[in-house]
XYZ file of C-alpha atoms in Angstrom:
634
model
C 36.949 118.828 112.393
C 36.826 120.138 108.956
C 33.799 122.867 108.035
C 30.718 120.525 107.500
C 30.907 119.381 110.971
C 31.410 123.016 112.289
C 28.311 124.077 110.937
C 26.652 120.905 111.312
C 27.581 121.550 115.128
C 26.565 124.802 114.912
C 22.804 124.197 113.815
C 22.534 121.254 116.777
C 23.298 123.848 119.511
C 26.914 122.073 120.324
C 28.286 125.071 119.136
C 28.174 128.773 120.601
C 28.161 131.210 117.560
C 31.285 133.125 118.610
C 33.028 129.355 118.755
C 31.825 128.433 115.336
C 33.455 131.695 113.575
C 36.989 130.927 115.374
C 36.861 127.653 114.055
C 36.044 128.441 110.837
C 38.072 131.210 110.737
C 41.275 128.917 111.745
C 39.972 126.400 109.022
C 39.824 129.497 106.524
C 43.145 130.499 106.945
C 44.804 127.300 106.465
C 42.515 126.886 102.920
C 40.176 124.670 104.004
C 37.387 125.985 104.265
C 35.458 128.655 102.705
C 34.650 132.075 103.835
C 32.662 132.379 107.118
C 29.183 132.321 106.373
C 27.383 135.311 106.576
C 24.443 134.818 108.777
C 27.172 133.733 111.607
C 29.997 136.233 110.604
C 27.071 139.247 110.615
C 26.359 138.466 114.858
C 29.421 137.079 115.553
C 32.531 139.188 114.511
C 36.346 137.375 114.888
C 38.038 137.711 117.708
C 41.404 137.354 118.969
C 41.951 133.408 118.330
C 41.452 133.482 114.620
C 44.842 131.663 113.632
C 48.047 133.327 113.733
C 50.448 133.705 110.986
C 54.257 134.342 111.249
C 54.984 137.438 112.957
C 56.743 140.223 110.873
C 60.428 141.293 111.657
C 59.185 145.034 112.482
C 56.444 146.914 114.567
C 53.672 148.724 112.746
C 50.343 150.211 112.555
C 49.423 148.091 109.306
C 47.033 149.513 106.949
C 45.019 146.440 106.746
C 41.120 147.489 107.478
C 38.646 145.198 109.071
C 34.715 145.637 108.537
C 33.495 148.654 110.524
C 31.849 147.696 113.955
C 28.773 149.203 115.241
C 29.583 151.914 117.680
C 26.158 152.081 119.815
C 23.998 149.712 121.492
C 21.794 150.225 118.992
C 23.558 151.550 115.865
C 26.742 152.880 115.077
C 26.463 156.765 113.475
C 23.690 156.549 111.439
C 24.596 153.463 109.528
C 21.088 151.083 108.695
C 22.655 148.322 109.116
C 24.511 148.228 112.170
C 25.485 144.840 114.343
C 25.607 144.710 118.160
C 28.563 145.809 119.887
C 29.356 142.458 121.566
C 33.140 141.384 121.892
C 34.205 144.889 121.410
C 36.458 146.823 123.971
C 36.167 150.399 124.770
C 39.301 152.561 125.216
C 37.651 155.203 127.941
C 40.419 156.052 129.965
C 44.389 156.897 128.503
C 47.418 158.400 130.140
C 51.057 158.502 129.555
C 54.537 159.930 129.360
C 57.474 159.906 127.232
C 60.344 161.506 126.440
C 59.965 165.535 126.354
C 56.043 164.668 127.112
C 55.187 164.996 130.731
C 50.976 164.003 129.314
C 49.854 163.145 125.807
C 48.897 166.537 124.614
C 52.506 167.425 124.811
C 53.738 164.339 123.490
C 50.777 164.419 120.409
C 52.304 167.613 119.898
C 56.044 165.913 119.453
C 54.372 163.206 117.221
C 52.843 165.781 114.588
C 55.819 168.205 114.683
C 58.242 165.501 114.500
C 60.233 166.252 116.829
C 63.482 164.781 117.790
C 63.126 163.812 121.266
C 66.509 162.321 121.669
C 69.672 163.588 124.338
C 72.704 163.089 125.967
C 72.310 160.655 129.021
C 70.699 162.480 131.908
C 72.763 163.841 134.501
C 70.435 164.874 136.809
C 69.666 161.481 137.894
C 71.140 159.717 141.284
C 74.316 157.991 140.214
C 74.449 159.415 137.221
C 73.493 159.029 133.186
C 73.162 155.866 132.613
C 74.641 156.181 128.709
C 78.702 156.692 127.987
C 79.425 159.893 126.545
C 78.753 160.431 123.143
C 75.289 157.881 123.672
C 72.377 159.538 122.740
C 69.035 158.361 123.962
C 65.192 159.354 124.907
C 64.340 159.861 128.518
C 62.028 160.717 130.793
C 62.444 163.624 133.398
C 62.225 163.317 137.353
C 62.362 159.468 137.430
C 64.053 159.661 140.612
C 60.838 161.590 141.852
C 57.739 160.230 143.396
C 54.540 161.753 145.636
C 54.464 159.549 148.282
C 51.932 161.450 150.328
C 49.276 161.251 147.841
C 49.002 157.616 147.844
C 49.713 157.483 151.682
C 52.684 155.941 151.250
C 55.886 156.921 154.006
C 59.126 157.779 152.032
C 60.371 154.722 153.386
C 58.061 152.706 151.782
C 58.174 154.456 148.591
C 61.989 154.349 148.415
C 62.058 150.553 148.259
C 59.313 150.705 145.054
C 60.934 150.360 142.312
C 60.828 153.963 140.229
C 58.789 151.942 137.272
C 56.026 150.241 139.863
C 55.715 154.426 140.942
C 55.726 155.688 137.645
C 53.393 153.149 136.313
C 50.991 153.810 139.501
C 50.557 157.656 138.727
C 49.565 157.213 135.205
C 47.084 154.190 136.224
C 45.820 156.841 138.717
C 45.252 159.118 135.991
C 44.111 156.957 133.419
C 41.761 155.758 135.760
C 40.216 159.684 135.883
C 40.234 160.562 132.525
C 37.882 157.250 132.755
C 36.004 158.710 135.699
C 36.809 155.974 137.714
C 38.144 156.882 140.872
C 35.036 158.181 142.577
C 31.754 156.256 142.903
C 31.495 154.761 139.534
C 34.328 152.764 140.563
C 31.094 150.815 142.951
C 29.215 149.925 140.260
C 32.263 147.796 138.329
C 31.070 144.944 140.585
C 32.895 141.416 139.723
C 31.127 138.129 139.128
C 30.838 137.636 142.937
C 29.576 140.890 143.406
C 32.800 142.219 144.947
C 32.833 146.001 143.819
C 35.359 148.021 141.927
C 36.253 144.713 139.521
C 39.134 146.413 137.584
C 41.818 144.044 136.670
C 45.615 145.278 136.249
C 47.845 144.542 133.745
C 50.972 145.594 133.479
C 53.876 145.156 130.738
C 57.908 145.438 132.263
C 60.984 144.011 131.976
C 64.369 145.603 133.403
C 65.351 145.397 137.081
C 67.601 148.175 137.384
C 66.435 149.253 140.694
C 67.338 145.696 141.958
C 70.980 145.640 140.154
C 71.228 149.333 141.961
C 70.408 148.445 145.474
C 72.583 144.691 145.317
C 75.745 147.089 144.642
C 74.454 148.976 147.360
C 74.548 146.218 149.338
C 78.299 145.520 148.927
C 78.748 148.972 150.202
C 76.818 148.273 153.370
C 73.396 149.167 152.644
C 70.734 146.666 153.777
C 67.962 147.828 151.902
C 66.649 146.014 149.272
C 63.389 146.810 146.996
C 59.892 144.733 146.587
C 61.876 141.766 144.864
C 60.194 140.646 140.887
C 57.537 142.509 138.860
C 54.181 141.937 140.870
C 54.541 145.173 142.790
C 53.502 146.693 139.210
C 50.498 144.739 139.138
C 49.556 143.389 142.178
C 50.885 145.647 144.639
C 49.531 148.197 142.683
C 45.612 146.717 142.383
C 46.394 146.416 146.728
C 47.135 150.028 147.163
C 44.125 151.320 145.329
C 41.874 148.822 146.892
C 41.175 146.877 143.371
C 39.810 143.726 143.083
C 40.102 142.373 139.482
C 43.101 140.057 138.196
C 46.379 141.529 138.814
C 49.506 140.338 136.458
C 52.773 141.493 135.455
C 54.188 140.193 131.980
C 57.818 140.152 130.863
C 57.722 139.365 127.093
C 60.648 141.944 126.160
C 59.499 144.375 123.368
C 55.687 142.993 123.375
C 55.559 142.958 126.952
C 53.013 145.889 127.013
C 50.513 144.917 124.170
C 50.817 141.654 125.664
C 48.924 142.932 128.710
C 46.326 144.371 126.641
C 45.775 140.989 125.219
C 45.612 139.464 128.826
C 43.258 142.470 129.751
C 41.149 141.703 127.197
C 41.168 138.225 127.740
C 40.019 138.796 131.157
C 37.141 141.056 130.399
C 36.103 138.209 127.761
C 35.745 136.194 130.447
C 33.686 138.065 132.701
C 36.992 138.113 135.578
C 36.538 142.231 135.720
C 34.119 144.605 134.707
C 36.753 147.049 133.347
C 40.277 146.824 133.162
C 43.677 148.972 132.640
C 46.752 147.906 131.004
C 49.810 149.295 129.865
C 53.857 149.397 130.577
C 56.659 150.904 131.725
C 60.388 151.281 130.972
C 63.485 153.010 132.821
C 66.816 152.610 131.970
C 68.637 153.101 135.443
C 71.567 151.395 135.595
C 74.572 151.461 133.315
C 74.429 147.832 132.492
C 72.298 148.336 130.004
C 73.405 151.901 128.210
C 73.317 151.821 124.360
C 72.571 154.190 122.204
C 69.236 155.213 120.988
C 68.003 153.429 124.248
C 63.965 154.639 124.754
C 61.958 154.940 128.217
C 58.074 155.671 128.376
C 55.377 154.261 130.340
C 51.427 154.590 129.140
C 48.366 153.210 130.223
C 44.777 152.907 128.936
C 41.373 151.572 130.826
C 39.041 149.244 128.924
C 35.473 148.499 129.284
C 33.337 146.216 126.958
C 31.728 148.870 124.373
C 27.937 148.051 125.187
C 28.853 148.826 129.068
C 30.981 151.855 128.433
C 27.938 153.340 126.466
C 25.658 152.356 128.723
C 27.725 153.618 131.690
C 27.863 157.187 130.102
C 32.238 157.087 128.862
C 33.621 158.828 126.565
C 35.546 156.401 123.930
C 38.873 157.670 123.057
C 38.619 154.221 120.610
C 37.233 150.781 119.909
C 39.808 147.705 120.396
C 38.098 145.317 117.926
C 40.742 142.674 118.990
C 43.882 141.377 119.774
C 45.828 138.160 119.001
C 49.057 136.280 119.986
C 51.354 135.156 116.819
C 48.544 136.266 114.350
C 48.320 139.523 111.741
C 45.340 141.394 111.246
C 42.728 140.446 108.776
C 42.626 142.719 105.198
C 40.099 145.415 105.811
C 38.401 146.091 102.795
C 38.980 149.281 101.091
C 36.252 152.203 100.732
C 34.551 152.729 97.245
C 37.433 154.763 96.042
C 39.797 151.973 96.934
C 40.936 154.073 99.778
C 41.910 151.946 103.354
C 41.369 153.605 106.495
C 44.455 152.586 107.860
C 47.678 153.848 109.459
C 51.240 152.691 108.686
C 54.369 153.082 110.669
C 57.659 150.981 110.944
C 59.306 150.325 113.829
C 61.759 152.541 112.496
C 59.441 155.489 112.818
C 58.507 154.321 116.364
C 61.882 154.271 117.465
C 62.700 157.764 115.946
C 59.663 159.011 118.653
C 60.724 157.160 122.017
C 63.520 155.321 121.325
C 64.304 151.494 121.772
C 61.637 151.362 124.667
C 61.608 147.447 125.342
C 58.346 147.051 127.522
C 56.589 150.414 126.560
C 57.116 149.656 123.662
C 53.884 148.489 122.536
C 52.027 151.020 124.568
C 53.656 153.590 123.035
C 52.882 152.586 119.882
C 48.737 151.929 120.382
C 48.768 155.302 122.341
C 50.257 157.372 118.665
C 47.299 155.343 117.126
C 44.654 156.009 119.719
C 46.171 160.253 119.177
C 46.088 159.912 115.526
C 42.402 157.859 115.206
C 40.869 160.962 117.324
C 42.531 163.430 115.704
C 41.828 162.846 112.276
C 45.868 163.568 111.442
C 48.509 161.385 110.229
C 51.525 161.659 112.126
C 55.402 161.911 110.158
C 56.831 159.489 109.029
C 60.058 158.631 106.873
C 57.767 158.339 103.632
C 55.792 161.773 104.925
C 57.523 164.668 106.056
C 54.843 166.349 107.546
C 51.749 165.720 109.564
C 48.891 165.074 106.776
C 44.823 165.117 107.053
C 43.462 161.510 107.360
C 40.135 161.521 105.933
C 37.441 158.802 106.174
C 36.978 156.257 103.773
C 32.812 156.157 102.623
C 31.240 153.353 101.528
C 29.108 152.741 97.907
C 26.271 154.568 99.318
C 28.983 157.302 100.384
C 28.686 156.976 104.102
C 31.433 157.460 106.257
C 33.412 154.922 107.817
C 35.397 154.669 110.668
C 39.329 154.813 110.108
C 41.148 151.577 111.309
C 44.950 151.008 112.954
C 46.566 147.755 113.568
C 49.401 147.862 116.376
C 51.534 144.921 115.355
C 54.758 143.825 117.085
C 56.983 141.403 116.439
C 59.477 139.951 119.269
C 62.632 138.940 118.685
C 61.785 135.230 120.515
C 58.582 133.620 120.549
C 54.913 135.147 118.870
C 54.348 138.597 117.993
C 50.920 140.796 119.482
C 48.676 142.313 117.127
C 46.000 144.622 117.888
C 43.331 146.614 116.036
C 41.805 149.638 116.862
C 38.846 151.281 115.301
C 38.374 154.862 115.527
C 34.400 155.511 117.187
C 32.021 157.538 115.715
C 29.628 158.957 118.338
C 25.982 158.148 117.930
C 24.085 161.615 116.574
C 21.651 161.523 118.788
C 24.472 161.837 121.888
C 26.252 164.666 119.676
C 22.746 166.290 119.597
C 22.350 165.897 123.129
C 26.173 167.438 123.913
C 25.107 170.276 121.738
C 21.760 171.030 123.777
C 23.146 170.814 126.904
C 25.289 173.618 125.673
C 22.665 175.674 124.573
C 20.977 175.082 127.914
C 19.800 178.110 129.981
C 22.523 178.865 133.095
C 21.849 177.526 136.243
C 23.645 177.127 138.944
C 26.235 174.154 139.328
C 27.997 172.087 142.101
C 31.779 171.997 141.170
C 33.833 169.687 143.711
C 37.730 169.362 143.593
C 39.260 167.771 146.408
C 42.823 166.301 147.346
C 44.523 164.297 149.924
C 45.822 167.959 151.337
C 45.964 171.133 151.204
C 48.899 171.647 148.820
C 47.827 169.474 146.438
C 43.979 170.675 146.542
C 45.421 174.067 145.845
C 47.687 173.130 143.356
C 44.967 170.957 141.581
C 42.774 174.349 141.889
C 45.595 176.263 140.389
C 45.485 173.844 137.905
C 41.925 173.863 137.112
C 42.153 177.436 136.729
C 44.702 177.793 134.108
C 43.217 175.316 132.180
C 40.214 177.678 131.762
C 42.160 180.674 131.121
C 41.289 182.321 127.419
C 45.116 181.991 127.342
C 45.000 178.475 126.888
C 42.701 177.203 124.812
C 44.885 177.830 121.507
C 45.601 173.935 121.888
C 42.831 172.575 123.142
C 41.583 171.433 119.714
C 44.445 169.211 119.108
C 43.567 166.531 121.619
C 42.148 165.635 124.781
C 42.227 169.257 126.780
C 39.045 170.713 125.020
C 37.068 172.395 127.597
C 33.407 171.471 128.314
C 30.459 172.899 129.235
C 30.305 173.795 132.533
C 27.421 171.107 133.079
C 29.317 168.114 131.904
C 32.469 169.283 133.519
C 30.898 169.660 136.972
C 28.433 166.044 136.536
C 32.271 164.982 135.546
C 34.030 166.029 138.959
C 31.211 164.987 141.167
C 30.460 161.187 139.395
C 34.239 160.453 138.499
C 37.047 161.453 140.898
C 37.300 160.545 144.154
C 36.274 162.186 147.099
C 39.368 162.929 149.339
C 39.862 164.664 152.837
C 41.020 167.895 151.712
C 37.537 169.513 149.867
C 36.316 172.679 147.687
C 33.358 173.458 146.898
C 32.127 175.775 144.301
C 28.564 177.059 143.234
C 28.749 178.796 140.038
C 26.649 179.344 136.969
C 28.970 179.791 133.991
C 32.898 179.067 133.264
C 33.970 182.872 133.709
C 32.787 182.648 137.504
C 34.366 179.306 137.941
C 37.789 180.677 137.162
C 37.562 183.480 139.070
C 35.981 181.684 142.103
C 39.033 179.016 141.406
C 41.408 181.906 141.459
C 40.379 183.541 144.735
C 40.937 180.193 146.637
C 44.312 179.740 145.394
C 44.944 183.568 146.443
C 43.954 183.039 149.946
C 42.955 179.116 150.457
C 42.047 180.046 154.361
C 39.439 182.437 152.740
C 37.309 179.440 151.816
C 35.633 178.726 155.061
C 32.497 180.217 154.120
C 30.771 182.445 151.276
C 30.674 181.606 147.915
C 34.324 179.626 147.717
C 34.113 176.699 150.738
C 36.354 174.435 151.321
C 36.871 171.890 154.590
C 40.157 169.423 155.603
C 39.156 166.299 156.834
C 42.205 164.668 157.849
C 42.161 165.239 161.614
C 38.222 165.629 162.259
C 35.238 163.716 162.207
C 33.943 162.675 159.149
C 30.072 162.720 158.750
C 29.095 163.797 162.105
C 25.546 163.378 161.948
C 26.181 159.289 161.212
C 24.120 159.726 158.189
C 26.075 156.875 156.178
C 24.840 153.308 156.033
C 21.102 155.347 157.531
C 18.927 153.423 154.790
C 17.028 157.060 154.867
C 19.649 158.801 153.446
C 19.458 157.531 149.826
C 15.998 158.824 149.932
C 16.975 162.271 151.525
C 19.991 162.834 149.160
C 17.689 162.116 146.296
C 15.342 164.632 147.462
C 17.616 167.428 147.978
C 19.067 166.569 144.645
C 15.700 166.836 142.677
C 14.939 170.194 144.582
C 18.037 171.551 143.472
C 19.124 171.844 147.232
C 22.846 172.587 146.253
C 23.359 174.656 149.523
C 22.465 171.495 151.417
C 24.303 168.740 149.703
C 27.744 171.020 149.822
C 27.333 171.371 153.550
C 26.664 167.436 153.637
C 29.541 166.569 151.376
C 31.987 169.318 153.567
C 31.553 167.139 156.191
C 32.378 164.049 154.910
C 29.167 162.419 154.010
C 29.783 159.838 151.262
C 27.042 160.463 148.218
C 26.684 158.296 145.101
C 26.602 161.647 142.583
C 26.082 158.690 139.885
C 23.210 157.259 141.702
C 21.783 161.166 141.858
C 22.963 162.083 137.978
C 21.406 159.137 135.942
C 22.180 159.734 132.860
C 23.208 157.274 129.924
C 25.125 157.604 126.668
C 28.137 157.924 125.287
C 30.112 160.791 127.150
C 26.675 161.558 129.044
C 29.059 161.055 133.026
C 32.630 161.992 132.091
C 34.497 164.091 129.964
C 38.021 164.909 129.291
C 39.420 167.138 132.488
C 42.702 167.605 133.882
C 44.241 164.871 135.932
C 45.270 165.914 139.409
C 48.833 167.315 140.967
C 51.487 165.483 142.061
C 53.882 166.773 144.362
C 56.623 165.107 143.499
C 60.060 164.753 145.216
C 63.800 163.202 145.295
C 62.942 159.139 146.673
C 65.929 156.792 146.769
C 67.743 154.132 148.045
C 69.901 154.830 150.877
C 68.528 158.429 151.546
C 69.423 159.834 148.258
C 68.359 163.147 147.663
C 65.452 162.212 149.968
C 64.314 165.337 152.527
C 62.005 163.929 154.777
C 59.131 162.496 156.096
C 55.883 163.700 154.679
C 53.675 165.458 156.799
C 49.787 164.760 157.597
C 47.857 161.564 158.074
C 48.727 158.577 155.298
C 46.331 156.186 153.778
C 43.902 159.142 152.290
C 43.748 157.848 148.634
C 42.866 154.024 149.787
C 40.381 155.220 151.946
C 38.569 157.391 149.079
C 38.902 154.222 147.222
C 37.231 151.968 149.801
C 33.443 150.931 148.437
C 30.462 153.494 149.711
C 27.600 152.453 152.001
């Protein structure tokens, strides 16, 4: 088919638009044919099947632009001439951690100060460091540790999961809250059979350590073996948190991770999942593999299509324009001063950060791009010294553009995985919006925190409250801590996190009260029965004892009290378990008009191992608490 008979296609209707560019595209790129025409390349942007070239020997974030997508429904930040936002991927939700980072604000703080993150082999870990002495690597802390009781899980069960299928299902967990996506939002991602919370896993891993560990336990008499192969990453992990998308593991050794981004966008392309997460995961747990500079991590991120992330009310950390298998991004075109809003970094760099982290690898790296996109800084490198300001580029008519990163990774066999990001530039009219709700008069607001008991609902409030503490904000400017309005952080907690057995409930009317309420609970937790702080455990009454769930009524009453402002009424509902569709109440739209950035909540953790290993007993209090807060509402 040469480019006649593409376009000739095209006009007869044999052709879909989106088709058309990737063939021409393809055709381009071997020289022959001509650039795409504009009236299809203007509605139909390339995607991820434009045609690959050879893969580079190296991982970077290439500075190699691509034309600015619109960031709204509508328009994208004020530009006139802005073109849907079809075929582009929202990043709403991102979590990770990596060596000397237990979240990302600590480990964007390692990537700006350049830090060395390397060490001796851990000793702290059951058997032993996994490096000789006089190895130096970069590890992650507590990998033998895992809160079982939080995802109703026995220890039994939890020491046969493999310490990467645990680690990886704690930062899906809290990737899928910084989304807002674990409470009843999570309804509403309904699949193409209806079937509710549609969000497809994805996850990127390779070693087996765990297995290698528990067949040498076997020769010493110990019988018990972990969940055998990689699917307990994906699909185990979709089972446990009752979700119904695609599930996959990959194994493609250093591209293993930005190989399940491709997959995950793949799948939302296809209409298989209304949202999905991806990421990976690497631990180095068994001597067998020791070496030096040897690199463990594990990151995840949640996607959305962009129109249905701004129409669902996200926040966008970024826009993934697109991905591609074996292929290099396209040449962005520079800004009027020649500039490129683009990123560079070698795998060199990378490696300097986190080590040789095989599957996290590429995770790693499109997290430091998502961090430095947002931030507006450019992080070290060997060629800069120190962190430097990364300014837009503007067009002729001097309007700002959006900076650009490609994530490109080579493997050692087979294709390399590119990906390009896009920094977004929120629509003015939702900053004006963000900046009127702050201005708004104070009211009275319904803050909810609850947990799946009463250790961890205190620890989360603990949490919450040193987050708000004047003492902390020095870094919340950096990246994604910044404190809200107390508006958006309440609509937040009440839309996006799920609603578990162990419940507080706070009224208050500015963020000084909140603290201070938030503060007297974690004093005296049994204080909270009634007053101003209340608070209510679940796990061993009757939920909803009225039977007002699945009453076709209730909608209607719940709707009511909510327009009254009847906040004394729906905390006494929601205290006793009644299930209520807070985004059904809010309804509000725009970007960052439901969720916000908040912190994630506790774990517990503790010592879980095979054989018994530093493990100190059976968790107390009903299981199954998380999967039942993630079963669909009525």
């Amino acid at each position: 088919m040469d480019e006649r008979e593409v376009l000739t296609r095209f006009k007869a209707g044999s052709l879909e638009r989106g088709q058309a560019v990737r063939i021409l595209t393809t055709l381009m790129s071997v020289g022959v044919a001509e650039p795409v025409p504009a009236g299809l390349a203007r509605t139909a942007p390339p995607t991820a099947d434009a045609a690959p070239e050879p893969a580079r020997p190296e991982m970077r974030l290439a500075p190699e632009p691509v034309a600015p997508v619109a960031q709204d429904v509508q328009q994208a930040g004020g530009a006139d001439d802005a073109t849907p936002a079809t075929d582009r991927y929202a990043i709403v939700g991102i979590a990770g951690r990596y060596p000397l980072a237990p979240d990302l604000l600590a480990h964007w703080q390692n990537l700006r100060d350049g830090r060395d993150t390397s060490s001796a082999g851990p000793l702290d870990r059951p058997g032993g460091s996994p490096l000789e002495p006089g190895l130096r690597g970069h590890f992650l802390g507590e990998v033998a540790e895992f809160d079982a009781e939080f995802f109703g899980l026995t220890s039994a069960e939890a020491a046969l999961m493999d310490p990467q299928a645990r680690l990886f299902q704690e930062i899906v967990w809290e990737a899928l809250e910084d989304a807002g996506c674990t409470g009843s939002r999570l309804d509403s991602l309904t699949g193409p059979d209806g079937t509710p919370r549609a969000v497809g896993v994805f996850a990127g891993v390779g070693a087996a350590d765990y297995a290698l560990l528990a067949a040498e336990g076997w020769a010493l008499g110990r019988r018990e073996m972990p969940n055998s192969g990689h699917r307990d990453l994906a699909v185990g992990l979709a089972a446990r948190l009752r979700l119904s998308g695609p599930a996959q593991a990959v194994d493609s050794a250093g591209t293993s991770a930005l190989d399940a981004v491709h997959l995950a966008v793949g799948a939302l392309r296809r209409g298989e999942c209304a949202a999905a997460v991806a990421g990976g995961v690497e631990l180095l747990l068994h001597p067998s593999r020791g070496r030096d500079e040897a690199g463990e991590g594990v990151g995840a991120i949640v996607l959305k299509p962009l129109e249905r992330a701004l129409a669902d009310g996200d926040q966008v950390h970024a826009v993934l324009r697109e991905t591609a298998v074996g292929g290099r991004a396209r040449p962005v075109p520079a800004d009027a001063a020649g500039r490129a809003a683009v990123v560079r970094e070698t795998h060199e760099t990378t490696s300097r950060r986190i080590g040789d982290a095989g599957a996290a690898t590429g995770i790693a790296a499109l997290t430091s791009a998502v961090l430095q996109l947002r931030t507006g800084v450019l992080a070290p490198t060997g060629a800069r010294p120190a962190p430097a300001a990364w300014p837009r580029p503007r067009d002729d008519q001097g309007r700002e553009l959006p900076r650009t990163a490609v994530v490109e990774l080579a493997a050692a066999q087979g294709p390399g995985v590119t990906g390009v990001l896009e920094e977004f530039l929120s629509p003015k009219e939702s900053a004006a919006r963000s900046e009127q709700d702050g201005r708004a008069a104070a009211r009275d607001e319904l803050v909810l925190l609850s947990a799946p008991t009463p250790a961890h609902l205190a620890a989360l409030a603990a949490r919450f409250g040193d987050w708000l503490s004047p003492a902390a904000s020095g870094g919340r400017g950096e990246g994604p801590a910044a404190v809200p309005a107390l508006g958006e952080l309440a609509r937040a907690l009440r839309v996006g996190r799920a609603a578990l057995p162990c419940r507080l409930a706070l009224i208050v009317r500015d963020l000084p009260q909140l603290r201070a309420s938030l503060g007297e609970f974690v004093a005296d937790p049994a204080q909270g029965r009634g007053g101003r702080v209340r608070s209510a455990d679940l796990r061993s009454g009757a939920a909803d004892p009225y039977a007002l769930a699945g009453v076709p009524e209730t909608r209607d009453y719940l709707a009511a009290l909510w327009r009254g402002n009847r906040l004394e009424q729906l905390t006494r509902l929601w205290l006793s378990g009644l299930s209520i569709d807070w985004a059904a109440l809010e309804q509000r739209t725009g970007v960052g008009a439901m969720v916000v950035p908040l912190p994630p909540s506790v774990f517990l953790r503790r010592p879980l191992w095979l054989g018994g290993a530093h493990v100190t007993g059976a968790p107390n209090g009903n299981t199954g608490e998380v999967g039942a807060a993630m079963e669909p509402t009525g």
